Coordinates of C-alpha atoms in Angstrom, one line a residue:
X1 CA -73.7 -25.4 36.0
X2 CA -73.4 -21.7 37.2
X3 CA -76.9 -22.1 38.9
X4 CA -75.8 -25.1 40.8
X5 CA -72.6 -23.5 42.0
X6 CA -74.4 -20.6 43.0
X7 CA -76.9 -23.1 45.0
X8 CA -74.3 -24.8 46.9
X9 CA -72.9 -21.6 47.9
X10 CA -76.3 -20.6 49.4
X11 CA -77.3 -23.8 51.0
X12 CA -74.0 -24.6 52.5
X13 CA -74.9 -22.9 55.7
X14 CA -78.3 -25.0 56.0
X15 CA -76.3 -27.8 57.3
X16 CA -75.4 -27.9 61.0
X17 CA -72.3 -29.3 61.9
X18 CA -72.6 -32.7 63.6
X19 CA -70.3 -31.3 66.5
X20 CA -73.1 -29.1 67.4
X21 CA -75.5 -32.1 67.9
X22 CA -79.1 -32.6 67.1
X23 CA -81.6 -29.2 66.6
X24 CA -82.8 -28.3 70.2
X25 CA -84.7 -25.3 71.7
X26 CA -82.7 -24.8 74.4
X27 CA -80.5 -21.9 72.9
X28 CA -84.0 -20.4 72.0
X29 CA -86.0 -17.9 74.0
X30 CA -89.7 -17.1 73.6
X31 CA -91.9 -14.0 74.5
X32 CA -93.5 -14.4 78.2
X33 CA -96.5 -17.1 78.3
X34 CA -95.4 -18.9 75.0
X35 CA -93.8 -22.4 74.6
X36 CA -91.7 -23.9 71.7
X37 CA -91.2 -27.3 70.7
X38 CA -89.5 -29.1 67.6
X39 CA -92.0 -30.8 65.4
X40 CA -89.6 -32.5 63.3
X41 CA -85.7 -32.2 62.7
X42 CA -86.0 -34.0 59.2
X43 CA -87.0 -31.5 57.0
X44 CA -83.8 -30.6 55.5
X45 CA -83.5 -26.9 54.0
X46 CA -87.2 -26.3 55.1
X47 CA -88.5 -23.2 53.6
X48 CA -91.9 -22.0 52.7
X49 CA -95.1 -23.7 54.5
X50 CA -98.4 -24.4 53.3
X51 CA -101.5 -25.6 55.0
X52 CA -103.6 -28.4 53.4
X53 CA -107.4 -28.5 53.9
X54 CA -107.0 -31.7 56.3
X55 CA -104.0 -30.5 58.6
X56 CA -101.2 -31.7 56.2
X57 CA -98.3 -29.3 56.5
X58 CA -96.3 -29.0 53.4
X59 CA -92.8 -27.6 53.2
X60 CA -90.8 -26.4 50.1
X61 CA -86.8 -26.6 50.6
X62 CA -83.9 -24.7 49.8
X63 CA -81.3 -27.4 49.0
X64 CA -82.5 -30.9 48.8
X65 CA -84.7 -30.8 46.1
X66 CA -87.6 -32.3 48.1
X67 CA -90.9 -31.2 49.1
X68 CA -92.2 -32.6 52.3
X69 CA -95.6 -33.5 53.8
X70 CA -96.0 -33.5 57.8
X71 CA -98.8 -35.1 59.2
X72 CA -100.4 -35.5 62.9
X73 CA -98.9 -32.0 64.2
X74 CA -100.4 -31.0 67.6
X75 CA -102.4 -34.2 67.7
X76 CA -100.8 -35.8 71.0
X77 CA -102.6 -39.4 70.2
X78 CA -100.5 -39.6 67.1
X79 CA -97.0 -39.5 66.1
X80 CA -95.7 -36.6 63.8
X81 CA -94.9 -38.4 60.1
X82 CA -92.7 -36.7 57.5
X83 CA -93.4 -37.6 54.0
X84 CA -91.4 -36.8 50.9
X85 CA -94.1 -35.9 48.2
X86 CA -91.7 -34.8 45.6
X87 CA -88.0 -35.0 45.0
X88 CA -85.1 -34.5 42.6
X89 CA -86.7 -31.1 41.9
X90 CA -84.7 -27.9 41.8
X91 CA -85.0 -25.5 44.6
X92 CA -88.3 -26.0 45.1
X93 CA -88.6 -23.5 48.0
X94 CA -92.2 -21.9 47.5
X95 CA -95.2 -24.2 47.8
X96 CA -99.2 -23.1 48.1
X97 CA -102.3 -25.1 48.7
X98 CA -105.3 -24.5 46.5
X99 CA -108.4 -26.6 46.0
X100 CA -107.0 -29.8 46.9
X101 CA -103.7 -29.1 44.8
X102 CA -100.1 -28.5 45.9
X103 CA -98.4 -25.8 43.8
X104 CA -94.5 -25.9 43.8
X105 CA -92.3 -23.0 42.4
X106 CA -88.9 -24.0 41.1
X107 CA -86.5 -21.1 39.5
X108 CA -88.1 -21.5 36.2
X109 CA -91.3 -23.8 36.5
X110 CA -94.4 -23.6 38.4
X111 CA -95.7 -27.4 39.4
X112 CA -98.8 -29.1 40.9
X113 CA -99.4 -32.0 42.7
X114 CA -103.3 -32.8 42.0
X115 CA -105.4 -34.1 45.0
X116 CA -102.3 -34.5 47.1
X117 CA -104.0 -35.3 50.5
X118 CA -105.6 -38.2 48.8
X119 CA -101.8 -39.4 47.6
X120 CA -99.5 -38.7 50.6
X121 CA -98.1 -42.2 50.5
X122 CA -98.4 -42.5 46.8
X123 CA -97.7 -39.0 45.3
X124 CA -98.7 -38.1 41.6
X125 CA -95.7 -37.0 39.1
X126 CA -95.8 -33.2 39.2
X127 CA -97.8 -31.6 36.6
X128 CA -96.0 -28.5 34.9
X129 CA -98.2 -25.4 34.9
X130 CA -95.6 -23.2 33.4
X131 CA -91.8 -23.6 32.6
X132 CA -91.2 -20.1 31.6
X133 CA -91.0 -17.8 34.9
X134 CA -88.5 -15.2 34.7
X135 CA -84.8 -16.6 35.8
X136 CA -81.6 -15.6 35.7
X137 CA -78.5 -17.0 37.0
X138 CA -77.2 -14.9 40.0
X139 CA -78.9 -13.9 43.2
X140 CA -82.3 -14.4 44.4
X141 CA -83.8 -17.0 41.9
X142 CA -85.7 -18.8 44.3
X143 CA -89.5 -18.0 44.5
X144 CA -92.2 -17.4 47.4
X145 CA -95.6 -18.2 46.4
X146 CA -99.3 -17.6 47.6
X147 CA -102.8 -17.5 46.4
X148 CA -104.7 -14.3 46.9
X149 CA -108.2 -13.5 47.9
X150 CA -108.9 -13.0 44.0
X151 CA -108.0 -16.6 43.4
X152 CA -104.9 -15.9 41.5
X153 CA -101.4 -17.4 42.2
X154 CA -98.7 -14.6 43.0
X155 CA -94.9 -15.2 42.7
X156 CA -92.1 -13.2 43.8
X157 CA -89.4 -12.7 41.1
X158 CA -86.1 -11.4 42.6
X159 CA -83.4 -9.2 41.1
X160 CA -80.5 -11.5 40.0
X161 CA -77.8 -9.3 41.8
X162 CA -77.1 -7.1 44.9
X163 CA -78.1 -4.1 43.0
X164 CA -78.5 -3.7 39.4
X165 CA -81.0 -2.0 36.8
X166 CA -83.6 -4.6 35.9
X167 CA -85.9 -2.4 34.3
X168 CA -89.3 -4.4 34.4
X169 CA -87.9 -7.9 34.1
X170 CA -87.1 -8.7 37.5
X171 CA -87.5 -7.5 40.6
X172 CA -91.1 -7.6 41.0
X173 CA -94.3 -9.6 41.8
X174 CA -96.2 -11.3 39.1
X175 CA -99.7 -13.1 39.4
X176 CA -101.4 -15.9 37.1
X177 CA -104.2 -17.8 36.8
X178 CA -104.1 -21.5 38.7
X179 CA -103.9 -23.1 35.3
X180 CA -100.7 -20.8 34.6
X181 CA -102.3 -18.5 31.9
X182 CA -103.1 -14.6 31.9
X183 CA -100.0 -13.5 33.7
X184 CA -99.6 -10.0 34.9
X185 CA -97.1 -7.6 36.6
X186 CA -98.5 -6.7 39.9
X187 CA -95.7 -4.8 41.4
X188 CA -92.2 -3.3 40.4
X189 CA -89.0 -2.0 42.3
X190 CA -88.7 -5.1 44.7
X191 CA -85.1 -6.1 45.3
X192 CA -86.0 -9.4 46.9
X193 CA -89.0 -10.3 48.3
X194 CA -89.6 -13.9 50.0
X195 CA -92.8 -13.5 51.7
X196 CA -96.5 -12.3 50.5
X197 CA -99.8 -12.0 52.8
X198 CA -103.3 -10.9 53.0
X199 CA -105.6 -10.3 55.8
X200 CA -108.8 -12.3 55.8
X201 CA -110.6 -9.0 55.7
X202 CA -108.6 -7.2 53.2
X203 CA -107.7 -7.2 49.6
X204 CA -103.9 -5.5 50.0
X205 CA -101.0 -7.4 49.4
X206 CA -98.5 -7.2 52.1
X207 CA -94.8 -8.3 51.2
X208 CA -91.5 -8.2 53.0
X209 CA -88.3 -6.9 50.7
X210 CA -84.7 -7.4 51.6
X211 CA -82.5 -4.1 51.3
X212 CA -79.2 -4.2 49.1
X213 CA -76.1 -4.8 50.8
X214 CA -72.5 -3.1 50.7
X215 CA -73.7 0.3 52.0
X216 CA -72.8 -0.2 55.6
X217 CA -74.2 -1.9 58.9
X218 CA -77.1 0.2 59.2
X219 CA -78.2 1.3 55.7
X220 CA -80.6 0.5 53.7
X221 CA -83.3 -1.2 56.0
X222 CA -85.2 -4.4 54.9
X223 CA -89.0 -3.4 54.2
X224 CA -92.4 -4.2 54.9
X225 CA -94.3 -2.9 51.9
X226 CA -98.3 -2.9 51.2
X227 CA -99.6 -2.8 47.7
X228 CA -102.8 -0.7 47.3
X229 CA -102.9 -0.4 43.6
X230 CA -101.9 -2.6 40.5
X231 CA -98.2 -2.0 39.2
X232 CA -96.9 0.1 42.2
X233 CA -93.0 0.7 42.1
X234 CA -91.2 0.6 45.3
X235 CA -88.1 1.9 44.3
X236 CA -85.3 -0.6 43.5
X237 CA -82.5 -0.2 42.4
X238 CA -83.1 3.7 42.4
X239 CA -84.1 4.5 46.3
X240 CA -83.8 2.0 49.3
X241 CA -86.0 2.0 52.4
X242 CA -88.0 5.0 50.9
X243 CA -85.6 7.8 51.5
X244 CA -81.9 6.8 50.9
X245 CA -81.1 7.2 46.9
X246 CA -79.0 4.6 45.7
X247 CA -75.3 5.7 45.3
X248 CA -74.9 4.8 41.8
X249 CA -78.5 4.2 40.1
X250 CA -80.2 7.0 42.4
X251 CA -78.8 10.0 40.4
X252 CA -81.6 10.3 38.2
X253 CA -84.4 9.6 40.1
X254 CA -86.2 11.0 43.5
X255 CA -87.3 8.6 46.1
X256 CA -90.6 10.7 45.9
X257 CA -91.4 8.8 42.5
X258 CA -91.8 5.6 44.3
X259 CA -94.1 4.0 47.2
X260 CA -92.0 4.1 50.4
X261 CA -92.5 1.0 52.7
X262 CA -95.0 1.0 55.7
X263 CA -92.2 0.2 58.1
X264 CA -88.7 -0.3 58.2
X265 CA -87.6 -3.5 59.7
X266 CA -84.0 -3.2 60.2
X267 CA -80.7 -3.4 58.1
X268 CA -79.8 -6.9 56.9
X269 CA -82.1 -8.7 59.0
X270 CA -83.3 -10.6 56.0
X271 CA -86.8 -10.4 56.4
X272 CA -88.6 -13.4 54.7
X273 CA -91.8 -15.3 55.3
X274 CA -94.9 -13.5 56.8
X275 CA -98.3 -14.0 57.8
X276 CA -101.2 -12.4 59.7
X277 CA -102.3 -13.9 62.9
X278 CA -106.1 -13.8 63.1
X279 CA -107.2 -16.5 65.4
X280 CA -108.7 -18.3 67.3
X281 CA -106.0 -16.5 69.5
X282 CA -103.9 -18.5 71.8
X283 CA -102.6 -15.3 72.9
X284 CA -104.9 -12.0 72.4
X285 CA -101.9 -9.8 72.2
X286 CA -101.3 -11.4 68.7
X287 CA -104.8 -10.8 67.4
X288 CA -104.3 -8.9 63.7
X289 CA -100.3 -9.1 64.3
X290 CA -98.1 -9.7 61.5
X291 CA -95.7 -12.5 61.9
X292 CA -92.4 -12.3 60.2
X293 CA -89.4 -14.9 59.9
X294 CA -86.1 -13.0 60.0
X295 CA -83.2 -15.1 58.4
X296 CA -80.6 -13.1 59.6
X297 CA -77.7 -11.0 58.1
X298 CA -74.5 -11.7 56.7
X299 CA -73.4 -8.6 55.6
X300 CA -73.1 -6.8 59.1
X301 CA -70.2 -6.7 61.5
X302 CA -72.7 -7.3 64.2
X303 CA -75.2 -10.1 63.0
X304 CA -78.8 -8.7 63.2
X305 CA -81.8 -10.8 62.8
X306 CA -82.1 -14.7 63.5
X307 CA -85.5 -14.5 65.1
X308 CA -89.5 -14.2 64.5
X309 CA -90.9 -11.0 65.4
X310 CA -94.4 -9.6 65.6
X311 CA -95.7 -6.3 63.9
X312 CA -98.8 -5.1 65.7
X313 CA -101.0 -2.3 64.7
X314 CA -102.2 0.6 66.4
X315 CA -105.8 2.1 66.6
X316 CA -105.4 4.0 63.2
X317 CA -104.1 0.7 61.5
X318 CA -100.5 1.8 61.5
X319 CA -98.1 -1.0 61.9
X320 CA -95.8 -0.7 65.2
X321 CA -92.1 -1.6 65.6
X322 CA -91.4 -5.2 65.6
X323 CA -91.4 -7.3 68.8
X324 CA -89.3 -10.2 69.2
X325 CA -91.4 -13.4 69.6
X326 CA -88.6 -16.4 69.2
X327 CA -85.1 -15.3 69.3
X328 CA -81.8 -16.9 70.0
X329 CA -81.3 -18.5 66.7
X330 CA -77.7 -17.0 66.8
X331 CA -75.7 -16.6 70.1
X332 CA -72.3 -16.0 71.3
X333 CA -71.1 -16.2 67.6
X334 CA -72.5 -19.3 66.8
X335 CA -75.9 -19.9 64.5
X336 CA -78.1 -22.5 65.5
X337 CA -81.2 -21.7 63.2
X338 CA -82.1 -19.4 60.6
X339 CA -85.9 -18.5 60.6
X340 CA -87.3 -18.8 56.8
X341 CA -91.3 -18.8 57.2
X342 CA -94.2 -18.7 59.8
X343 CA -97.5 -20.0 59.6
X344 CA -100.2 -19.6 61.9
X345 CA -102.6 -22.9 62.4
X346 CA -106.1 -23.4 62.8
X347 CA -105.8 -24.1 66.7
X348 CA -103.9 -21.0 67.4
X349 CA -100.4 -22.6 67.4
X350 CA -97.6 -21.1 65.0
X351 CA -95.2 -23.0 62.8
X352 CA -91.8 -21.7 62.0
X353 CA -89.4 -23.3 59.3
X354 CA -85.6 -23.1 59.7
X355 CA -83.4 -23.9 56.6
X356 CA -80.2 -24.3 58.6
X357 CA -81.0 -26.7 61.1
X358 CA -83.8 -28.2 58.7
X359 CA -86.3 -28.2 61.6
X360 CA -90.0 -27.4 62.0
X361 CA -91.0 -25.7 65.1
X362 CA -94.3 -25.4 66.8
X363 CA -95.1 -22.3 69.4
X364 CA -97.9 -22.4 71.4
X365 CA -99.5 -20.2 74.1
X366 CA -98.3 -21.6 77.6
X367 CA -101.8 -21.7 79.0
X368 CA -103.2 -23.8 76.2
X369 CA -100.4 -26.5 76.7
X370 CA -101.4 -26.7 80.2
X371 CA -105.1 -27.5 79.4

């Protein structure tokens, strides 16, 4: 019951009041040369995005217990179709596609829908891969999942609190074989990561992490981290943003004991899903950049986030400060959307999920639209 009460409090902000009307792009701004459209406004609570081999877009959800399949996106000759391929699940926010199968993450279970693109109209019953994921009633119980270049399934395990000493039970990333066996701890000291990504040409894992609350408007920053060796620790709860000791837990630990972030993303922006943009390029300015969905702050007097940003790399492969790509999801005290995940498409366009308005957006480069 406690878990369900917590879930209600979290997803209550995911429903757009009817007085505001249907989702619209009119309040949103995009970087020069880009065009934004709404693919569907029928994906309530949309969170993580996964791509099937045949162009199907799969979406986990935060609130309604559904997993969606969206077809014919970017095909002007066919209408977009939204199907529900799984329902009555518990916070199935994480989805990942691998070898024809769709993997789904609940708080305590990993499920799989076999050969899903052959059965979009008659989806199979979810098969349980494991029902023993680390779980505790409290904060950050939802999961983000992704398959790495090693063929293993990576799963984020959030800390069940704003700040607490979780040891090595929570606040980490784990990995498993696709059949759920051989579970391994990958990284520690992570408060709440909701985004994992690898470059096509690299083996290092990149991930976002949300900084703790209740330390002021501007501290600590959310983090962009990279894992370069197994079982690195990134500091939580002892050290935040690489250089700020926690006022309670940091007295016995130096920040120098932990791996610092490669980039500070800003306090309370709630950086979630991230992906590398690796072409074909709709805009050459995005080649090799990271795309990051900033869900938006709640613990800040002046809200931050509520946008999609790009992080580009210099000639020495060092990440640069984030640049807005899509913004305006919050204006004049009103929230119109909260980006949750980003996903480049094979045609160069970029998908963005929004769990507040229940929408899926598609960003294209304007020159491509005009062809």
